[in-house]
JSON list of C-alpha atoms in Angstrom, two decimals:
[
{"chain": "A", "resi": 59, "resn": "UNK", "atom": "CA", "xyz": [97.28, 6.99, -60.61]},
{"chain": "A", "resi": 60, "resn": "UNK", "atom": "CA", "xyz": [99.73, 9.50, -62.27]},
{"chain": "A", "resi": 61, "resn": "UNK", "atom": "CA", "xyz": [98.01, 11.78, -64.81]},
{"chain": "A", "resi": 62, "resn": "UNK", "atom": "CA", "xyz": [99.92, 12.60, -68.25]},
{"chain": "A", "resi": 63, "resn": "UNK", "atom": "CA", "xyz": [99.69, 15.75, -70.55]},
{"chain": "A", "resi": 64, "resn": "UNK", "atom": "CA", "xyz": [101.15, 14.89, -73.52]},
{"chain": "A", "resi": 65, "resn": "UNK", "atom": "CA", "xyz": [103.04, 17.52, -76.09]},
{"chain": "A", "resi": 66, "resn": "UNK", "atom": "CA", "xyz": [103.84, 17.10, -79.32]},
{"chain": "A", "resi": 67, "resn": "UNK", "atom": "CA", "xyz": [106.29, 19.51, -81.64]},
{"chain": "A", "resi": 68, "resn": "UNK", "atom": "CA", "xyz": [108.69, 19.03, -83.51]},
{"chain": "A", "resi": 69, "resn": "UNK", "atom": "CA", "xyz": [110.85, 21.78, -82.19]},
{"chain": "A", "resi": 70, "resn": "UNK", "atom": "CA", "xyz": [113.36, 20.54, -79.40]},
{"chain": "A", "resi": 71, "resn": "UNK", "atom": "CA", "xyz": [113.35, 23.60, -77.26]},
{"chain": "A", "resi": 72, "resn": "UNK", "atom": "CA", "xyz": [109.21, 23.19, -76.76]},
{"chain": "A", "resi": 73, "resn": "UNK", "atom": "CA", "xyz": [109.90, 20.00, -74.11]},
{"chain": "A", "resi": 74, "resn": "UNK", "atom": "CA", "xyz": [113.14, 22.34, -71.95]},
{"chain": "A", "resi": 75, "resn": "UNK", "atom": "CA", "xyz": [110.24, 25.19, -72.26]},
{"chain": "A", "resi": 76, "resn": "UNK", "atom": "CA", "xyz": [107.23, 23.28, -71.29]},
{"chain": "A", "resi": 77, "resn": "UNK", "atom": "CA", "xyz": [109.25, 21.42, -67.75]},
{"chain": "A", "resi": 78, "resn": "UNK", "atom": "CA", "xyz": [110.69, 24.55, -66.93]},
{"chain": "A", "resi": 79, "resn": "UNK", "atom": "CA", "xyz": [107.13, 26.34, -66.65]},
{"chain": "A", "resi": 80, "resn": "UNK", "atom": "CA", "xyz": [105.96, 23.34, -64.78]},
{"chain": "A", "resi": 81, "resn": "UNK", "atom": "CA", "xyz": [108.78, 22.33, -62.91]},
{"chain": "A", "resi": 82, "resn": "UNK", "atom": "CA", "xyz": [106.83, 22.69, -59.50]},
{"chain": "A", "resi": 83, "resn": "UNK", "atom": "CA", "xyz": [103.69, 20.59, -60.72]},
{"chain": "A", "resi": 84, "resn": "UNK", "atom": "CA", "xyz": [106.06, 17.87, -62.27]},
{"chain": "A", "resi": 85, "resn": "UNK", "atom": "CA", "xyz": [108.75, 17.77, -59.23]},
{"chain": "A", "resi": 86, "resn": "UNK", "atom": "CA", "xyz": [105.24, 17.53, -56.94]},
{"chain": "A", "resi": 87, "resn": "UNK", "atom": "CA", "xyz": [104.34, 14.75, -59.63]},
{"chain": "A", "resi": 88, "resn": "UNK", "atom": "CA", "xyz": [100.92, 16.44, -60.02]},
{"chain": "A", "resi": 89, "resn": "UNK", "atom": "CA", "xyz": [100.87, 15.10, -62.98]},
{"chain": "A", "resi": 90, "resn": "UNK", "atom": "CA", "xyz": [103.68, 13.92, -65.77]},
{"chain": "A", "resi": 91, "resn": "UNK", "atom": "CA", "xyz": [104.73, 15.42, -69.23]},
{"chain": "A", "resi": 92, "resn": "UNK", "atom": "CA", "xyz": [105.72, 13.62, -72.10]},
{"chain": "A", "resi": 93, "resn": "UNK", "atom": "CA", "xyz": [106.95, 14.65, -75.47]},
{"chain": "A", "resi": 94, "resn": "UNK", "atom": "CA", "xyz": [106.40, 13.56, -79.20]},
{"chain": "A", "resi": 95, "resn": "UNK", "atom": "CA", "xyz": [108.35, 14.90, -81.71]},
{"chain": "A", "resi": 96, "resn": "UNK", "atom": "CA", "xyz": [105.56, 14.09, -84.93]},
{"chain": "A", "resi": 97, "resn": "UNK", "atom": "CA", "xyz": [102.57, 13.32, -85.14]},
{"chain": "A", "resi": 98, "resn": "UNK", "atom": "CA", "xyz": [103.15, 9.72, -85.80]},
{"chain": "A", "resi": 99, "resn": "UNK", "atom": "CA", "xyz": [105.46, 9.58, -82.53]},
{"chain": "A", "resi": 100, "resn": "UNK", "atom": "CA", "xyz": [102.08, 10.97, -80.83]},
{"chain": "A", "resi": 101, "resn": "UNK", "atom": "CA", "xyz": [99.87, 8.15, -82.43]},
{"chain": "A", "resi": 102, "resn": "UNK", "atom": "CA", "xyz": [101.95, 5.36, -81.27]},
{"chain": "A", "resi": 103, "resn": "UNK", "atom": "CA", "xyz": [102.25, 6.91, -77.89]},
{"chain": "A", "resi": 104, "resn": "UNK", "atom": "CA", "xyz": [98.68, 7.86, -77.27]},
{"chain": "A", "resi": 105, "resn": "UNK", "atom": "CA", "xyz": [97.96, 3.98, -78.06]},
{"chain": "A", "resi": 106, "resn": "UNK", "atom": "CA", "xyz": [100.19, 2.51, -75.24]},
{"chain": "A", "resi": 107, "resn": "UNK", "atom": "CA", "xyz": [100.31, 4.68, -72.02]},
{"chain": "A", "resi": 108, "resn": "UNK", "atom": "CA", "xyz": [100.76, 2.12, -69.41]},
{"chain": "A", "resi": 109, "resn": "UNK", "atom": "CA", "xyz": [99.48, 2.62, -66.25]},
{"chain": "A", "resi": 110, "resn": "UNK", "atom": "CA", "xyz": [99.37, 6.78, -66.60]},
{"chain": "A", "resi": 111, "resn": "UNK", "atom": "CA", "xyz": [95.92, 8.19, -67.42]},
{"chain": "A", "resi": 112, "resn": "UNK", "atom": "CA", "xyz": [96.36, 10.68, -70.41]},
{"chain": "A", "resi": 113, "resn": "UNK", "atom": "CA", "xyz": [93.82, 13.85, -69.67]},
{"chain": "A", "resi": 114, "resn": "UNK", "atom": "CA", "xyz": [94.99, 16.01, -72.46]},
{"chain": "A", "resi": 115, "resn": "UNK", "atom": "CA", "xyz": [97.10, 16.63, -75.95]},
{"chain": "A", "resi": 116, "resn": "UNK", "atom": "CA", "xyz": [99.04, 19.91, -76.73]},
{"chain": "A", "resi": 117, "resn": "UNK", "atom": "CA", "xyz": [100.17, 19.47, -80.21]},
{"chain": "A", "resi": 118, "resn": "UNK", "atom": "CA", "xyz": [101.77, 21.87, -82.98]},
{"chain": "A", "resi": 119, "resn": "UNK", "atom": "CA", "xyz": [99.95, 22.62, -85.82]},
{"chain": "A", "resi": 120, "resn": "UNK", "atom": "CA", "xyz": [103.26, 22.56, -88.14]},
{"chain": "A", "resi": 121, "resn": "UNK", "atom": "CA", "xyz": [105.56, 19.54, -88.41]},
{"chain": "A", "resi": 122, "resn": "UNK", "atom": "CA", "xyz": [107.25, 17.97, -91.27]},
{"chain": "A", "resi": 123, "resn": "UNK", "atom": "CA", "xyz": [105.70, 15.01, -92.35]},
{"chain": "A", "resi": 124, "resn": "UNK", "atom": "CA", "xyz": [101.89, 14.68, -90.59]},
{"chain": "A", "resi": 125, "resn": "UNK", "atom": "CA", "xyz": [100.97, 17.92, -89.48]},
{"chain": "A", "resi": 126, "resn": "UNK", "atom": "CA", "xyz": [98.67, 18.72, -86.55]},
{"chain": "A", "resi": 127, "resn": "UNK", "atom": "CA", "xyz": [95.51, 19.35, -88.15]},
{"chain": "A", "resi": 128, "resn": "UNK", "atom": "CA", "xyz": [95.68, 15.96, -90.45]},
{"chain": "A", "resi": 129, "resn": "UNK", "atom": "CA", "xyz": [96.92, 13.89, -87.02]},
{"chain": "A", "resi": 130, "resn": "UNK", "atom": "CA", "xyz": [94.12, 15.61, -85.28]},
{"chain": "A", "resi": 131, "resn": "UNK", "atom": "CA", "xyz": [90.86, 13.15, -86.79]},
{"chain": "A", "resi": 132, "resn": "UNK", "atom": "CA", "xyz": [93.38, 10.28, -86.26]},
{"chain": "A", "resi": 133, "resn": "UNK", "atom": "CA", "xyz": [93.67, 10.79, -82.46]},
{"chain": "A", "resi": 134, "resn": "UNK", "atom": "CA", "xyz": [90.26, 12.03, -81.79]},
{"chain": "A", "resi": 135, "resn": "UNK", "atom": "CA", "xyz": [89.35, 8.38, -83.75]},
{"chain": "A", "resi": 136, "resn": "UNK", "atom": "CA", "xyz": [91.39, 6.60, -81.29]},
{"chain": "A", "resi": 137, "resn": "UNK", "atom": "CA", "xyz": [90.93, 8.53, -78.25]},
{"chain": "A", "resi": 138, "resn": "UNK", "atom": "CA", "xyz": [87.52, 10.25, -78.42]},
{"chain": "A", "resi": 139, "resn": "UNK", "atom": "CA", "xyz": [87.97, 10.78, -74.32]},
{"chain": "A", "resi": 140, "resn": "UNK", "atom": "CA", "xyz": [90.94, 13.10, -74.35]},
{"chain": "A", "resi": 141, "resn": "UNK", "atom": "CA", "xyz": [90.71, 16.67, -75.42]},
{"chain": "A", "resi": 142, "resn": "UNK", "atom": "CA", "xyz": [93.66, 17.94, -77.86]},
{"chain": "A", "resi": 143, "resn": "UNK", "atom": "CA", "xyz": [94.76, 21.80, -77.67]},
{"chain": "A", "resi": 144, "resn": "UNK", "atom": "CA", "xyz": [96.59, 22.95, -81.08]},
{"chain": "A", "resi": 145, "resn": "UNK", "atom": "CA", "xyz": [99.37, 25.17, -80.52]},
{"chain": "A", "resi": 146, "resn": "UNK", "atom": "CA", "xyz": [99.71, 27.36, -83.36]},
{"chain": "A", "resi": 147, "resn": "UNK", "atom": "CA", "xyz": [101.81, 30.37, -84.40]},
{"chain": "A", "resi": 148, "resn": "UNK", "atom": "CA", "xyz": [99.44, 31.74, -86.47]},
{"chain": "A", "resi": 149, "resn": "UNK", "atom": "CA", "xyz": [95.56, 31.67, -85.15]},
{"chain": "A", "resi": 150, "resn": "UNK", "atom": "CA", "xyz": [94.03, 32.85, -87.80]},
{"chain": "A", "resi": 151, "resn": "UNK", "atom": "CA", "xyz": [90.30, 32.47, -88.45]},
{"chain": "A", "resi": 152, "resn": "UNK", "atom": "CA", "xyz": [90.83, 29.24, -90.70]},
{"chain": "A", "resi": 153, "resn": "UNK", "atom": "CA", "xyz": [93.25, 27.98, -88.77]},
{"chain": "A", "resi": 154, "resn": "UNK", "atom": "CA", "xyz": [91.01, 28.19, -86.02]},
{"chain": "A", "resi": 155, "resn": "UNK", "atom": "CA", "xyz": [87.89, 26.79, -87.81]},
{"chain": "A", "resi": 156, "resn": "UNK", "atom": "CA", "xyz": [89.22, 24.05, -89.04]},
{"chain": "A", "resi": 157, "resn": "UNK", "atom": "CA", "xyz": [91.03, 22.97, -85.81]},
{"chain": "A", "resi": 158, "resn": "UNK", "atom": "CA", "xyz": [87.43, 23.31, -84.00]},
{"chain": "A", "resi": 159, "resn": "UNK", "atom": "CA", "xyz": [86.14, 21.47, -87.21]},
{"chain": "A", "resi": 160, "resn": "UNK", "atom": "CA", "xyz": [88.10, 18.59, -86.71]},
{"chain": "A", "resi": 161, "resn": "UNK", "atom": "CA", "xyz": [88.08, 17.84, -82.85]},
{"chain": "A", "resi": 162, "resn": "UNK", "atom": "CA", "xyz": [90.42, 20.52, -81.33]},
{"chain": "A", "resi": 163, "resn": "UNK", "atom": "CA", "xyz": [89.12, 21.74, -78.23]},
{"chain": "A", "resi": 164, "resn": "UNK", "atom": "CA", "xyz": [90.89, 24.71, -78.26]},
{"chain": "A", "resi": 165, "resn": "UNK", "atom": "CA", "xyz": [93.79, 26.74, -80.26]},
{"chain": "A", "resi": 166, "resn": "UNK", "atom": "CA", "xyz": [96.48, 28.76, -78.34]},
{"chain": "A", "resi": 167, "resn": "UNK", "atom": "CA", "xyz": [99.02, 30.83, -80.54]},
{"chain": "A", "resi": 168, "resn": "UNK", "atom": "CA", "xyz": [102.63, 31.30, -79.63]},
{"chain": "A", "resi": 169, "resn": "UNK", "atom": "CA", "xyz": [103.86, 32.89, -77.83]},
{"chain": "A", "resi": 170, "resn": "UNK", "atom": "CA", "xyz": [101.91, 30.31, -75.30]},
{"chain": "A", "resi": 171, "resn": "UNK", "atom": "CA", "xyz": [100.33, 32.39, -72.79]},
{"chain": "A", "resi": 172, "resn": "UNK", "atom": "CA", "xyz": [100.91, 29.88, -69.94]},
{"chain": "A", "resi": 173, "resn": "UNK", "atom": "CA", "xyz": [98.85, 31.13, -67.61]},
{"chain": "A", "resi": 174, "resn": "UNK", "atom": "CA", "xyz": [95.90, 30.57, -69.41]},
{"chain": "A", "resi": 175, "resn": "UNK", "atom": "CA", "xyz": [97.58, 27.06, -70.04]},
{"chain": "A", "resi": 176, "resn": "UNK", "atom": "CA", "xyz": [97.60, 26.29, -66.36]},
{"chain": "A", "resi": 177, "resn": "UNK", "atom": "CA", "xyz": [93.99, 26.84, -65.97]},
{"chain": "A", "resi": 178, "resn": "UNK", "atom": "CA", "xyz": [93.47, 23.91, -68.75]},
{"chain": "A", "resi": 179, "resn": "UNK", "atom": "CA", "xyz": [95.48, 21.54, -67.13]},
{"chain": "A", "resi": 180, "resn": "UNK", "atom": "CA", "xyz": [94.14, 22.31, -64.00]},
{"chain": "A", "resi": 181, "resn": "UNK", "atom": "CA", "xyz": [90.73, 21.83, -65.54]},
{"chain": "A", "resi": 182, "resn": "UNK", "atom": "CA", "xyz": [91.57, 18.21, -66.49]},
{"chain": "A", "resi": 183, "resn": "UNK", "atom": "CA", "xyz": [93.23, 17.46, -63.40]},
{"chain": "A", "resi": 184, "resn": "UNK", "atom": "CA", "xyz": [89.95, 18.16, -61.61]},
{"chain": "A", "resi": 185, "resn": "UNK", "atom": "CA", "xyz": [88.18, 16.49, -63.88]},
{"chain": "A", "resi": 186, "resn": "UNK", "atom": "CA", "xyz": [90.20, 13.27, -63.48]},
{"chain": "A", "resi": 187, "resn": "UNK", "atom": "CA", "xyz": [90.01, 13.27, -60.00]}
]
């Protein structure tokens, strides 16, 4: 069974970020990334993930289009069993309520302190096992 953490931001330098601070866990195939650039890119993807087992969503807060927080009912609707983590560069208090309000499980601000993000995916991976 191969595990898959999906991210989703519109910025292109987020996915060369993201596999270069996991490098080791995807090379090891630990588990397996995959990148949306919108929210509706993340909708249709989170419907159809073949035979990997999605354990968690990292998405952006602010994309053109559908941002994070308005996608964020949408995929809790559809996928009620997978926690989503909004990535935010500003974590204000309202930012942060309404995240929590609407499903979020969590809110990390940029700069992502990937340490801390290593301990979440490691949480799910246990989980899933």
């Amino acid at each position: 069974m191969t595990v898959l953490v999906l991210v989703v931001d519109d910025e292109e330098d987020v996915e060369v970020l993201f596999r270069q601070q996991f490098r080791r866990d995807l090379r090891a195939q630990r588990f397996a990334m995959d990148f949306a650039g919108s929210a509706a890119q993340a909708l249709t993807r989170i419907a159809d993930t073949g035979e990997q087992t999605l354990i968690l969503i990292l998405s952006d807060i602010n994309m053109p289009g559908m941002n994070g927080l308005d996608m964020l009912p949408e995929v809790r609707a559809r996928r009620p069993d997978v926690p989503v983590i909004m990535i935010t560069a500003y974590g204000d208090a309202e930012t942060r309520r309404t995240a929590l309000a609407r499903g979020a499980k969590g809110l990390l601000t940029k700069p992502i302190d990937f340490g801390q993000l290593r301990q979440v995916i490691e949480s799910r991976l246990g989980q899933a096992a």
